[in-house]
Coordinates of C-alpha atoms in Angstrom, one line a residue:
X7 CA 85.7 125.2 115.5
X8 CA 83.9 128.2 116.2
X9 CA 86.3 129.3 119.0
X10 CA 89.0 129.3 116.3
X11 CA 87.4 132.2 114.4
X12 CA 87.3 134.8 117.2
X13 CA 91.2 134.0 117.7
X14 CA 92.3 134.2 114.4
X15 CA 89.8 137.9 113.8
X16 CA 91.8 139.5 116.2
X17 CA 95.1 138.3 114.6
X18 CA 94.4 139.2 111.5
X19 CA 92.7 142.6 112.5
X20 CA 96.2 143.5 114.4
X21 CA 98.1 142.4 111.2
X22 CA 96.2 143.6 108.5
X23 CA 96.3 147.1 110.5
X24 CA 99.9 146.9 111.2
X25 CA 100.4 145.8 107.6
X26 CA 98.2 149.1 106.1
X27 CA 99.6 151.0 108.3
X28 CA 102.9 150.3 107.3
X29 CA 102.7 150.8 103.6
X30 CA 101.0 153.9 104.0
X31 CA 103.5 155.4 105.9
X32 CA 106.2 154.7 103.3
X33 CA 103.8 156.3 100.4
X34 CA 102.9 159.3 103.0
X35 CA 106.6 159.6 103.9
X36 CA 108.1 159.8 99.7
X37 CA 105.4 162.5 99.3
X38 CA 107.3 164.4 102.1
X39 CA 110.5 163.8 101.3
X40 CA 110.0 164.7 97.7
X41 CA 108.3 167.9 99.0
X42 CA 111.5 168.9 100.9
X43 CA 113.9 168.5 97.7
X44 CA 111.4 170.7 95.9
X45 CA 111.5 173.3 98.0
X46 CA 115.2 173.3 98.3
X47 CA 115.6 172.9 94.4
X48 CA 113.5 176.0 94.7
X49 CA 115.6 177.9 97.3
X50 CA 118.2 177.7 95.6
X51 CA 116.9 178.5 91.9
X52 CA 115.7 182.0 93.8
X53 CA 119.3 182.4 95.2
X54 CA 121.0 181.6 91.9
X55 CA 119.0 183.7 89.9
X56 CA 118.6 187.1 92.6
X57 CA 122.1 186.6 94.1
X58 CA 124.8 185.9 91.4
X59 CA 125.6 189.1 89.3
X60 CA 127.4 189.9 86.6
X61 CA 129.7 191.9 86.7
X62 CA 131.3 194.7 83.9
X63 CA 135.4 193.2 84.8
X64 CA 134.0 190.0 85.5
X65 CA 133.9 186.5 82.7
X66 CA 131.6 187.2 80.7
X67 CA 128.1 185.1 80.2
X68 CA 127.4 184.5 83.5
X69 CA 123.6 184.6 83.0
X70 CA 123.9 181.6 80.1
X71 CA 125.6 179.8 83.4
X72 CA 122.9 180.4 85.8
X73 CA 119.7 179.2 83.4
X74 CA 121.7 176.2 82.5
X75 CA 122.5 175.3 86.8
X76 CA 118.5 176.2 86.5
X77 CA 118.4 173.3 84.1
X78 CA 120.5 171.4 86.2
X79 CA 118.3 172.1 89.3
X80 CA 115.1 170.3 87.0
X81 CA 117.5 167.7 85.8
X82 CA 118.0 166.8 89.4
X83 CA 114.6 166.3 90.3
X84 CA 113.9 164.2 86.6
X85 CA 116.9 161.7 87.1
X86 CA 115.5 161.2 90.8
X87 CA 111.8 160.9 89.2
X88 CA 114.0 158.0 87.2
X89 CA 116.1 156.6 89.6
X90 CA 113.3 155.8 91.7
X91 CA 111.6 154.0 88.9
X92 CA 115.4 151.8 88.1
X93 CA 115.2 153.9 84.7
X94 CA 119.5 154.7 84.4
X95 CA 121.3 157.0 82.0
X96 CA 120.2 159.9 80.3
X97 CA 118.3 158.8 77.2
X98 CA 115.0 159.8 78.3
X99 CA 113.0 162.6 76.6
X100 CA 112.3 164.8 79.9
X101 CA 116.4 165.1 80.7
X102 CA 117.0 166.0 77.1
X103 CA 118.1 170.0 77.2
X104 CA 118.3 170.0 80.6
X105 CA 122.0 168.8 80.6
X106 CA 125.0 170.5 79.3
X107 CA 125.9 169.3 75.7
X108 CA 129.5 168.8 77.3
X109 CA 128.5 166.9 80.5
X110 CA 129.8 163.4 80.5
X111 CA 127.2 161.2 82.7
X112 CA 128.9 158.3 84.9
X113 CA 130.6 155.5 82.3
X114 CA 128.3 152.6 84.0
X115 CA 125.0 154.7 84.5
X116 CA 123.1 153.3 81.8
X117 CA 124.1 149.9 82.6
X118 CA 121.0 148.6 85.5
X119 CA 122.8 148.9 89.1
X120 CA 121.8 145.8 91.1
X121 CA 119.3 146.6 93.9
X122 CA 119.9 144.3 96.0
X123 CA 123.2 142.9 96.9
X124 CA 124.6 139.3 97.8
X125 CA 126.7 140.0 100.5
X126 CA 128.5 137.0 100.7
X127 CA 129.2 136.9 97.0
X128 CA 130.8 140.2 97.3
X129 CA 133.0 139.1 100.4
X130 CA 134.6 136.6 97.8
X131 CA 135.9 139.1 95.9
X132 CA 139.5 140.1 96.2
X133 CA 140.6 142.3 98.7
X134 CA 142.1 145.4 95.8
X135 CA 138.5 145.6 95.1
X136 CA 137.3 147.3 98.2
X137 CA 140.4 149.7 97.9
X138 CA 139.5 153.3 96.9
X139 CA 142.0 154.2 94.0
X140 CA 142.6 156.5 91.2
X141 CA 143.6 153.2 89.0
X142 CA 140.9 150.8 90.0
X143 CA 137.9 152.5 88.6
X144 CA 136.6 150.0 86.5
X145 CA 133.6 148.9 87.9
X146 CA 132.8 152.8 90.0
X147 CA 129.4 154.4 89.6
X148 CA 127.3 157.0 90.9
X149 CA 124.4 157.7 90.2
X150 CA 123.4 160.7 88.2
X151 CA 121.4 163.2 90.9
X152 CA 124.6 162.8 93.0
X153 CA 126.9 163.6 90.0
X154 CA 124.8 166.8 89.1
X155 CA 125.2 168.0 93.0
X156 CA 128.8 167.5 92.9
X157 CA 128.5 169.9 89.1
X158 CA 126.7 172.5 90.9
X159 CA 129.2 172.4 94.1
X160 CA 132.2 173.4 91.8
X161 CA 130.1 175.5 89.6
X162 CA 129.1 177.7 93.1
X163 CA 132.8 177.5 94.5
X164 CA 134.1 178.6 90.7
X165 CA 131.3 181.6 91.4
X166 CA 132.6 182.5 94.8
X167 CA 136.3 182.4 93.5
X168 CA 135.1 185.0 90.9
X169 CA 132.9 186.7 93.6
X170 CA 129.9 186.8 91.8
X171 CA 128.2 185.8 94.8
X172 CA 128.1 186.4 98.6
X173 CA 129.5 184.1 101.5
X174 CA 125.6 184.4 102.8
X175 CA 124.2 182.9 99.8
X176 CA 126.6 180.5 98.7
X177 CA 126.0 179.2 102.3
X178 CA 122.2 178.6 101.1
X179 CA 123.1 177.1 98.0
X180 CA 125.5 175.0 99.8
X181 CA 122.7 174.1 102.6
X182 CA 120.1 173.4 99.5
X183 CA 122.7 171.2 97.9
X184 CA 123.5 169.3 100.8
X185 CA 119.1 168.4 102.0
X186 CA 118.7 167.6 98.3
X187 CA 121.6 164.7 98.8
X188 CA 119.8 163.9 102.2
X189 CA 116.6 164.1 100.3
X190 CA 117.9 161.4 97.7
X191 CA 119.3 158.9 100.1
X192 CA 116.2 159.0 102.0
X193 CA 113.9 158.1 98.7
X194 CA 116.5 155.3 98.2
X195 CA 116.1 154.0 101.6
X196 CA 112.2 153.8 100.8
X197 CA 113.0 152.0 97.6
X198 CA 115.7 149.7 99.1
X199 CA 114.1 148.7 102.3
X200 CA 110.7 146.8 101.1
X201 CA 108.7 144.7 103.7
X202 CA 110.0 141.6 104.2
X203 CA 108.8 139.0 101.7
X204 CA 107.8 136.4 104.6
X205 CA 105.9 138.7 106.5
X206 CA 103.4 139.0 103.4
X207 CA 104.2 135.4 102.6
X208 CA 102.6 134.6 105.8
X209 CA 99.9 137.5 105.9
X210 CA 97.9 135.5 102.9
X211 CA 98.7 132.4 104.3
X212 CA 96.6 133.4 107.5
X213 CA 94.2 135.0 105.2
X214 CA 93.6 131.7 103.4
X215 CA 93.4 129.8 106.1
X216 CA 90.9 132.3 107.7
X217 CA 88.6 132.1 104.6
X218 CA 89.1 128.4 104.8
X219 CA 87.3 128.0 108.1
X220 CA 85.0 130.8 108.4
X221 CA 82.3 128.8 106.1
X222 CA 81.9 125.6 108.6
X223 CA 81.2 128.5 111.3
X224 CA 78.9 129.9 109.4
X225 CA 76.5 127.9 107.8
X226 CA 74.5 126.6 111.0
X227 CA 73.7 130.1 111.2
X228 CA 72.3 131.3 108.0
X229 CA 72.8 128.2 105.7
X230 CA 72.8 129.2 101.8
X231 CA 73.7 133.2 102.4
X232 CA 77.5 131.4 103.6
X233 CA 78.7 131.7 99.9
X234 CA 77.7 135.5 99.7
X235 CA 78.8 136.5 103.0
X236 CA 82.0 134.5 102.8
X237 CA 82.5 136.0 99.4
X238 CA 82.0 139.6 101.0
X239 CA 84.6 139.1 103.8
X240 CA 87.0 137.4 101.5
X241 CA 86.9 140.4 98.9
X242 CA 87.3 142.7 102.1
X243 CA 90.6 141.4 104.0
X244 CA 92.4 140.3 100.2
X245 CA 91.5 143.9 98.6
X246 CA 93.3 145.6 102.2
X247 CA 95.9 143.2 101.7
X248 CA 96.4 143.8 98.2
X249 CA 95.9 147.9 99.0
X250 CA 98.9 147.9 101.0
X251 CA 100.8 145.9 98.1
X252 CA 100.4 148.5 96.1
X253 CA 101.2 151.3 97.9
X254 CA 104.5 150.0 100.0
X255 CA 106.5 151.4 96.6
X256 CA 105.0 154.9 96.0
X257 CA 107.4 156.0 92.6
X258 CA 105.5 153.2 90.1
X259 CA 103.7 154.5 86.8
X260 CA 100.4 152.7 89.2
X261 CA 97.5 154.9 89.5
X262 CA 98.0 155.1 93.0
X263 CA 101.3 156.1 93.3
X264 CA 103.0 159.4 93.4
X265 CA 102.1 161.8 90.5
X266 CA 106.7 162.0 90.0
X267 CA 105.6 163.3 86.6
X268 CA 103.3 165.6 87.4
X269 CA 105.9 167.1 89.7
X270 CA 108.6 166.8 87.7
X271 CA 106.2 169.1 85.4
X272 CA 105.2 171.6 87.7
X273 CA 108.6 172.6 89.0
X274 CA 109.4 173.0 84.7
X275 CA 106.7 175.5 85.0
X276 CA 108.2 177.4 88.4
X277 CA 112.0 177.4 87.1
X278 CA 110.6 178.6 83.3
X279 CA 108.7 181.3 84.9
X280 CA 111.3 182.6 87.1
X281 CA 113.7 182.4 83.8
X282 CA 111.4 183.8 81.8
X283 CA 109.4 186.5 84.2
X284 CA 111.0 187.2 87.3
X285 CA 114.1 190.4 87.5
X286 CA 117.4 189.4 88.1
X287 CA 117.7 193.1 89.4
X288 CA 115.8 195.2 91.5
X289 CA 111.6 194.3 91.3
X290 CA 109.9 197.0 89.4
X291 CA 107.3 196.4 92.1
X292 CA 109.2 198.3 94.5
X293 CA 109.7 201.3 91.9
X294 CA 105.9 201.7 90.9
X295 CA 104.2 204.6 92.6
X296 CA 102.2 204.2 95.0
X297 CA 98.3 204.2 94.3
X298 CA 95.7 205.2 96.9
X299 CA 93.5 202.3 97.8
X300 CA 90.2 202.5 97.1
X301 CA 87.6 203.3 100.3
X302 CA 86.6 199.9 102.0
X303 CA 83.2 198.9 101.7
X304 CA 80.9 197.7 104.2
X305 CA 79.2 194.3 103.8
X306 CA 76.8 192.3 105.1
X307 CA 78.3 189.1 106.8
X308 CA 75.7 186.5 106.6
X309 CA 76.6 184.0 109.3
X310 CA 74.9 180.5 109.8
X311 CA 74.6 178.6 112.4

């Protein structure tokens, strides 16, 4: 039995690495993905707010509009945050104020939306089912971050029609709109594509079985120190296994998974800030006189080696 163990290390090392490997490339890959809606949620709350102007002839409180698409911008990124985490509907204390008093969310979005579908169940179905129509809307859903991209889109093309805003940066807002779609869909395909359950099904299996054998290998060698040492490598390979568990579905409330809150929180801050702080005109930086810098003084580098 001794030649088994050898064989079965070198499986396990390739699987457990593969397995690892895996999982943290999903976690590593959300905290991208997320990264790139931020930015564009931030683009285009810098365009909103420095490129749409009021005008004297033009509808009047345009600047109430833009800090509540601001809102709408946060809202985004919250309903994702809850999305992710199969939390539907609005009802949740970090989207209230963000939305319009008169925005109507999808009829079906606080119902749960079933994750994963039976294919053949829905193939039984009737045929007027599959049919896109005005008058068969009764089971149609979308999920709220898509229906507050389609609100900004006709909110930005209502802008242009006024023209409150340039072709150039209703382009950008356009282009933001459009990767924080792409942005979505790709944290869905994280959430919706999970390693296959007989792939870990079998990964503990081998475990086990590894665990199983290794004592009868062991104890010619060094007798009573089998349980400890066994103990050791059995803690080892189940607390890897069980590491990349955890981390295959990165937008849990788990301690090690992404801080979607803490995000969530820190763009709040950002949008608030340029609300709150930043011109909507031209920067009184620019207008300040200019003042001499003072004489540069030499130091002393200390450099070690």
């Amino acid at each position: 039995m001794t030649w088994l163990v050898p064989s079965l290390s070198i499986v396990i090392g390739l699987i457990l690495a593969f397995r690892t490997n895996t999982a943290y490339d999903r976690f590593w890959e959300g905290r991208k993905i997320w990264t790139t809606m931020n930015t564009s949620i931030r683009n285009m709350a810098r365009v909103i707010w420095v490129g749409i102007k009021e005008k004297p002839d033009g509808p009047a409180g345009i600047n109430d509009q833009k800090i509540r698409a601001i809102n709408m911008l946060l809202a985004f990124a919250v309903a994702t945050k809850h999305h992710l985490r199969s939390e539907y509907g609005t009802a949740y204390r970090d989207l209230q104020g963000l939305l319009p008093e008169d925005f109507i969310p999808c009829k079906s979005a606080n119902s749960l939306r079933t994750q994963y579908i039976n294919h053949r169940n829905h193939l039984r179905t009737d045929r007027n089912d599959w049919v896109i129509d005005r008058n068969n809307s009764a089971a149609a859903s979308m999920a709220l971050p898509l229906e507050l991209t389609y609100q900004l889109s006709l909110w930005i093309n209502w802008i242009r029609d006024k023209e409150l805003i340039d072709i150039p940066y209703q382009g950008q807002c356009t282009m933001a709109l459009s990767s924080m779609i792409d942005c979505f869909g790709n944290l869905e395909r994280i959430l919706l594509t999970p390693i296959p359950v007989a792939y870990n099904i079998h990964l503990k299996q081998i475990l086990t079985m590894y665990c199983c054998i290794l004592p009868f290998t062991t104890v010619d060698a060094v007798h009573w120190l089998t349980i400890p040492l066994c103990g050791a490598v059995a803690f080892t390979l189940f607390g890897i296994e069980a590491i990349g568990n955890q981390i295959e579905d990165p937008f849990g409330f788990d301690t090690n998974d992404l801080k979607l809150d803490d995000f969530c929180y820190d763009l709040m801050l950002e949008l608030d800030y340029i609300v709150q702080t930043v011109p909507q005109d031209q920067s009184s930086v620019f207008e300040a006189p200019t003042v001499s810098a003072p004489p540069k003084q030499q130091r002393n580098v200390l450099i070690q080696i």
